[in-house]
Amino acid sequence: MSFKNCNREGFDFGDRDGASASVASIAPDRACGPAGDIAARKERYAASPGRVQWAVGRGARAALLAAAVLLSAWAPLQAQPATAPRASAKPAVAAPAAKAARTVLFMGDSLSAGYGLAASQGWVALTAERIAKTKPGWKVVNASISGETTAGGASRIAGELQRNRPAVVVIELGANDGLRGLQLAQSRANLERMIAAAKAAKAQVLLIGMRMPPNLGKEYTQGFERNFRELANQHGTALLPFLLEPIALDRAAFQADNLHPIASAQPKLRDHVWTRLGPMLK
């Protein structure tokens, strides 16, 4: 298509990218003259391919921007309906940890270690069976040693307390001290060290007493028995005055050494100790 402006030659833009069609719609023929010349130049500028492309490009970008805005607004609505309630996150609740079993620690001599018996026959082993059946949440550790003295128990108590962290400590010691004729004050001091250590570890204490045969003399035998009673009163511990009380007068209840009870006598000792120990296991 050609445009003429007075005496100038026409400028033919042809059909470059459809520009002439756009110019045709924008710039109709103008009359010659100053006004027409100015108008024609404006029309030629407007009809230039770059101008038309810029105008189209701006329009396309505007259209794309508008479409993007609409899509971004529409996307959340498609992903989650307006009527759907938002799920609230709930913190996970940790399962309660299993409660550790509380320990009964036995510190004794051969009478508690089950001297001359199978491991399952002694009264401490029988007590452990009863606790397992009737006192859930409790267990038994038997740290008794044949031949143990109060001095040996006093030297071992700290390690046993640290290792087992018991809630109850049963102290059955003193018989070997008495048979050796150990001074009563020394035996008492050793027992007191054990009681104090157990209480410092927040453990309850059951003190199990013993009696000596009369051939050691009245003063010694009475003083020996008195030690247990006075220590229990002084420190506020539970006391079983004499372990062998249920069988002491029955010779048939002892082994050949006349010191250690036989297997059939062990349940009686278990039941005797249980009268004091059972109420402590709450």
Coordinates of C-alpha atoms in Angstrom, one line a residue:
M1 CA 0.0 0.0 0.0
S2 CA 1.3 3.6 -0.8
F3 CA 0.8 6.9 1.0
K4 CA 1.4 10.2 -0.8
N5 CA 2.1 13.4 0.9
C6 CA 1.8 16.4 -1.5
N7 CA 4.9 16.3 -3.9
R8 CA 6.8 13.6 -2.0
E9 CA 7.1 10.2 -3.3
G10 CA 5.0 7.5 -1.6
F11 CA 6.4 5.3 1.1
D12 CA 5.4 1.7 0.5
F13 CA 5.7 -0.5 3.6
G14 CA 4.3 -3.5 1.8
D15 CA 2.7 -6.3 3.9
R16 CA 5.6 -6.6 6.3
D17 CA 4.3 -8.7 9.2
G18 CA 0.8 -7.5 8.5
A19 CA 1.9 -3.9 9.3
S20 CA 0.3 -2.4 6.2
A21 CA -3.1 -3.8 7.2
S22 CA -2.7 -2.3 10.7
V23 CA -1.7 1.0 9.2
A24 CA -4.6 0.9 6.8
S25 CA -7.0 0.6 9.7
I26 CA -5.3 3.3 11.6
A27 CA -4.3 6.0 8.9
P28 CA -6.8 6.7 6.1
D29 CA -5.7 9.0 3.2
R30 CA -5.1 12.6 4.1
A31 CA -5.3 15.7 2.0
C32 CA -2.2 17.6 0.9
G33 CA -1.1 20.7 2.7
P34 CA 0.7 21.5 5.9
A35 CA -2.0 19.9 8.0
G36 CA -2.1 16.9 5.8
D37 CA 1.6 16.6 5.7
I38 CA 1.9 16.6 9.5
A39 CA -0.9 14.1 9.8
A40 CA 0.7 11.9 7.1
R41 CA 4.0 11.8 9.0
K42 CA 2.2 10.8 12.2
E43 CA 0.5 8.1 10.4
R44 CA 3.7 6.8 8.8
Y45 CA 5.3 6.7 12.3
A46 CA 2.4 4.9 13.7
A47 CA 2.4 2.5 10.8
S48 CA 6.1 1.6 11.0
P49 CA 6.8 -2.2 11.6
G50 CA 8.7 -1.6 14.9
R51 CA 5.9 0.6 16.3
V52 CA 3.3 -2.0 15.4
Q53 CA 5.4 -4.8 16.8
W54 CA 6.0 -2.9 20.0
A55 CA 2.4 -2.2 20.4
V56 CA 1.5 -5.8 19.8
G57 CA 4.3 -7.0 22.1
R58 CA 3.1 -4.8 24.9
G59 CA -0.4 -6.0 24.5
A60 CA 0.7 -9.6 24.6
R61 CA 2.8 -9.1 27.7
A62 CA -0.2 -7.4 29.4
A63 CA -2.4 -10.3 28.3
L64 CA 0.1 -12.9 29.6
L65 CA 0.5 -11.0 32.9
A66 CA -3.3 -10.8 33.4
A67 CA -3.6 -14.5 32.6
A68 CA -0.8 -15.3 35.1
V69 CA -2.5 -13.3 37.8
L70 CA -5.8 -15.2 37.2
L71 CA -4.1 -18.6 37.2
S72 CA -2.2 -17.8 40.5
A73 CA -5.5 -16.8 42.1
W74 CA -7.3 -19.8 40.7
A75 CA -4.6 -22.4 41.6
P76 CA -5.2 -22.4 45.4
L77 CA -8.9 -22.7 44.9
Q78 CA -8.4 -25.7 42.7
A79 CA -5.9 -27.3 45.2
Q80 CA -8.2 -26.8 48.2
P81 CA -11.9 -26.0 48.0
A82 CA -13.1 -23.0 50.0
T83 CA -15.4 -25.2 52.0
A84 CA -12.8 -27.8 53.0
P85 CA -11.6 -27.3 56.6
R86 CA -7.9 -26.9 57.2
A87 CA -6.4 -29.9 59.0
S88 CA -4.8 -28.8 62.2
A89 CA -1.4 -30.4 63.0
K90 CA -1.4 -32.3 66.2
P91 CA 1.9 -33.0 68.1
A92 CA 2.8 -36.6 68.4
V93 CA 2.3 -38.0 71.8
A94 CA 5.3 -40.0 73.0
A95 CA 4.5 -43.5 74.5
P96 CA 5.1 -43.6 78.2
A97 CA 8.5 -45.1 79.0
A98 CA 8.3 -48.4 80.8
K99 CA 8.9 -48.0 84.6
A100 CA 12.1 -49.6 85.8
A101 CA 11.7 -52.4 88.3
R102 CA 12.7 -51.5 91.9
T103 CA 15.3 -53.7 93.5
V104 CA 15.6 -55.5 96.8
L105 CA 19.2 -56.0 97.6
F106 CA 20.2 -58.8 100.1
M107 CA 23.6 -58.4 101.8
G108 CA 24.1 -61.6 103.9
D109 CA 26.3 -64.5 104.7
S110 CA 26.0 -68.3 104.1
L111 CA 22.5 -68.4 105.6
S112 CA 21.3 -66.1 102.8
A113 CA 23.6 -67.4 100.1
G114 CA 22.1 -70.9 100.4
Y115 CA 25.1 -72.8 101.6
G116 CA 24.9 -76.5 100.8
L117 CA 21.7 -76.1 98.6
A118 CA 20.9 -75.7 95.0
A119 CA 20.7 -72.1 93.8
S120 CA 16.9 -72.2 93.6
Q121 CA 16.3 -73.7 97.1
G122 CA 17.5 -71.0 99.5
W123 CA 15.1 -68.7 101.2
V124 CA 16.3 -65.7 99.3
A125 CA 15.6 -67.5 96.0
L126 CA 12.2 -68.5 97.2
T127 CA 11.5 -64.9 98.2
A128 CA 12.5 -63.7 94.7
E129 CA 9.9 -66.2 93.3
R130 CA 7.2 -64.8 95.5
I131 CA 8.1 -61.2 94.7
A132 CA 8.0 -62.0 91.0
K133 CA 4.5 -63.4 91.4
T134 CA 2.9 -61.0 93.9
K135 CA 4.9 -57.8 93.7
P136 CA 5.1 -56.6 90.0
G137 CA 7.6 -53.9 89.5
W138 CA 10.1 -55.4 92.0
K139 CA 13.1 -57.6 91.6
V140 CA 15.8 -59.3 93.8
V141 CA 19.5 -59.1 93.8
N142 CA 21.3 -61.5 96.2
A143 CA 24.7 -60.2 97.0
S144 CA 25.2 -62.6 99.9
I145 CA 28.5 -64.4 100.3
S146 CA 29.3 -67.5 102.4
G147 CA 31.7 -66.6 105.2
E148 CA 30.9 -62.9 105.0
T149 CA 31.4 -60.7 108.1
T150 CA 30.1 -57.3 109.0
A151 CA 33.4 -55.8 108.0
G152 CA 33.2 -57.4 104.6
G153 CA 29.6 -56.1 104.1
A154 CA 30.6 -52.6 105.2
S155 CA 33.4 -52.6 102.6
R156 CA 31.1 -53.9 99.8
I157 CA 28.0 -51.9 100.5
A158 CA 28.9 -48.7 98.5
G159 CA 29.7 -50.7 95.4
E160 CA 26.5 -52.7 95.6
L161 CA 24.4 -49.6 96.2
Q162 CA 25.9 -47.8 93.2
R163 CA 25.6 -50.9 90.9
N164 CA 22.0 -51.9 91.8
R165 CA 20.4 -48.7 93.1
P166 CA 18.1 -50.6 95.4
A167 CA 14.9 -49.3 97.0
V168 CA 15.2 -51.8 99.9
V169 CA 18.3 -53.2 101.4
V170 CA 18.1 -56.4 103.6
I171 CA 21.1 -56.8 105.9
E172 CA 21.6 -60.3 107.3
L173 CA 25.2 -60.2 108.8
G174 CA 26.8 -60.8 112.2
A175 CA 26.7 -64.6 112.7
N176 CA 30.4 -65.1 111.6
D177 CA 31.4 -62.2 113.8
G178 CA 29.9 -63.8 116.8
L179 CA 31.3 -67.3 116.1
R180 CA 34.8 -65.6 115.9
G181 CA 34.2 -63.7 119.1
L182 CA 34.6 -60.3 117.4
Q183 CA 34.2 -57.4 119.8
L184 CA 30.6 -56.3 119.9
A185 CA 31.4 -52.6 119.4
Q186 CA 33.3 -53.3 116.2
S187 CA 30.5 -55.5 114.9
R188 CA 28.0 -52.8 115.7
A189 CA 30.0 -50.1 114.0
N190 CA 30.2 -52.1 110.8
L191 CA 26.5 -52.7 110.7
E192 CA 25.9 -49.0 111.4
R193 CA 28.1 -48.1 108.4
M194 CA 26.0 -50.3 106.2
I195 CA 22.7 -48.8 107.5
A196 CA 23.9 -45.3 107.1
A197 CA 25.1 -45.9 103.5
A198 CA 21.8 -47.5 102.5
K199 CA 19.8 -44.7 104.0
A200 CA 22.0 -42.1 102.3
A201 CA 21.1 -43.9 99.0
K202 CA 17.4 -43.4 99.8
A203 CA 16.8 -47.1 100.4
Q204 CA 14.7 -48.6 103.1
V205 CA 16.5 -51.0 105.4
L206 CA 15.5 -54.3 106.9
L207 CA 17.9 -55.5 109.6
I208 CA 17.8 -59.2 110.3
G209 CA 19.2 -60.2 113.7
M210 CA 21.0 -63.4 114.9
R211 CA 21.6 -65.0 118.2
M212 CA 24.7 -66.8 119.6
P213 CA 24.8 -70.1 121.4
P214 CA 25.0 -69.8 125.2
N215 CA 28.5 -71.3 125.4
L216 CA 29.9 -67.9 124.4
G217 CA 28.7 -66.5 127.8
K218 CA 25.6 -64.6 128.8
E219 CA 27.1 -61.1 128.6
Y220 CA 28.3 -61.6 125.0
T221 CA 25.2 -63.4 123.8
Q222 CA 22.9 -60.7 125.3
G223 CA 25.0 -57.9 124.0
F224 CA 25.1 -59.5 120.5
E225 CA 21.3 -59.6 120.3
R226 CA 21.0 -56.1 121.8
N227 CA 23.1 -54.6 119.0
F228 CA 20.5 -55.3 116.3
R229 CA 17.6 -54.0 118.4
E230 CA 19.4 -50.8 119.4
L231 CA 20.6 -50.1 115.8
A232 CA 17.1 -50.5 114.4
N233 CA 15.7 -48.1 117.0
Q234 CA 18.4 -45.6 116.5
H235 CA 18.1 -45.5 112.7
G236 CA 14.4 -46.2 112.4
T237 CA 14.8 -49.4 110.3
A238 CA 12.6 -52.4 110.1
L239 CA 13.9 -55.3 112.3
L240 CA 13.5 -59.1 112.2
P241 CA 15.1 -60.0 115.6
F242 CA 16.1 -63.6 114.8
L243 CA 16.3 -65.2 111.3
L244 CA 16.3 -68.9 112.5
E245 CA 13.4 -68.5 115.0
P246 CA 11.0 -70.8 113.2
I247 CA 13.5 -73.7 113.2
A248 CA 16.0 -73.0 115.9
L249 CA 14.8 -75.8 118.2
D250 CA 14.5 -78.4 115.5
R251 CA 17.7 -80.3 115.0
A252 CA 16.3 -82.1 112.0
A253 CA 16.0 -78.7 110.2
F254 CA 19.8 -78.3 110.0
Q255 CA 22.5 -79.9 107.9
A256 CA 25.2 -82.0 109.5
D257 CA 27.1 -79.0 110.7
N258 CA 24.2 -77.9 112.8
L259 CA 24.6 -74.4 111.5
H260 CA 22.9 -74.3 108.0
P261 CA 19.2 -75.1 107.5
I262 CA 18.3 -77.9 105.0
A263 CA 16.2 -77.3 101.8
S264 CA 12.9 -78.2 103.4
A265 CA 13.4 -75.6 106.1
Q266 CA 13.9 -72.8 103.6
P267 CA 10.2 -72.0 103.0
K268 CA 9.8 -71.4 106.7
L269 CA 12.6 -68.9 106.7
R270 CA 11.1 -67.2 103.6
D271 CA 7.7 -66.8 105.3
H272 CA 9.3 -65.6 108.5
V273 CA 11.3 -62.8 106.7
W274 CA 8.2 -61.9 104.6
T275 CA 6.3 -60.8 107.7
R276 CA 8.7 -57.7 107.7
L277 CA 9.8 -57.5 104.1
G278 CA 6.4 -57.9 102.4
P279 CA 4.9 -54.6 103.8
M280 CA 7.9 -52.7 102.6
L281 CA 7.3 -53.5 98.9
K282 CA 4.6 -51.0 98.1

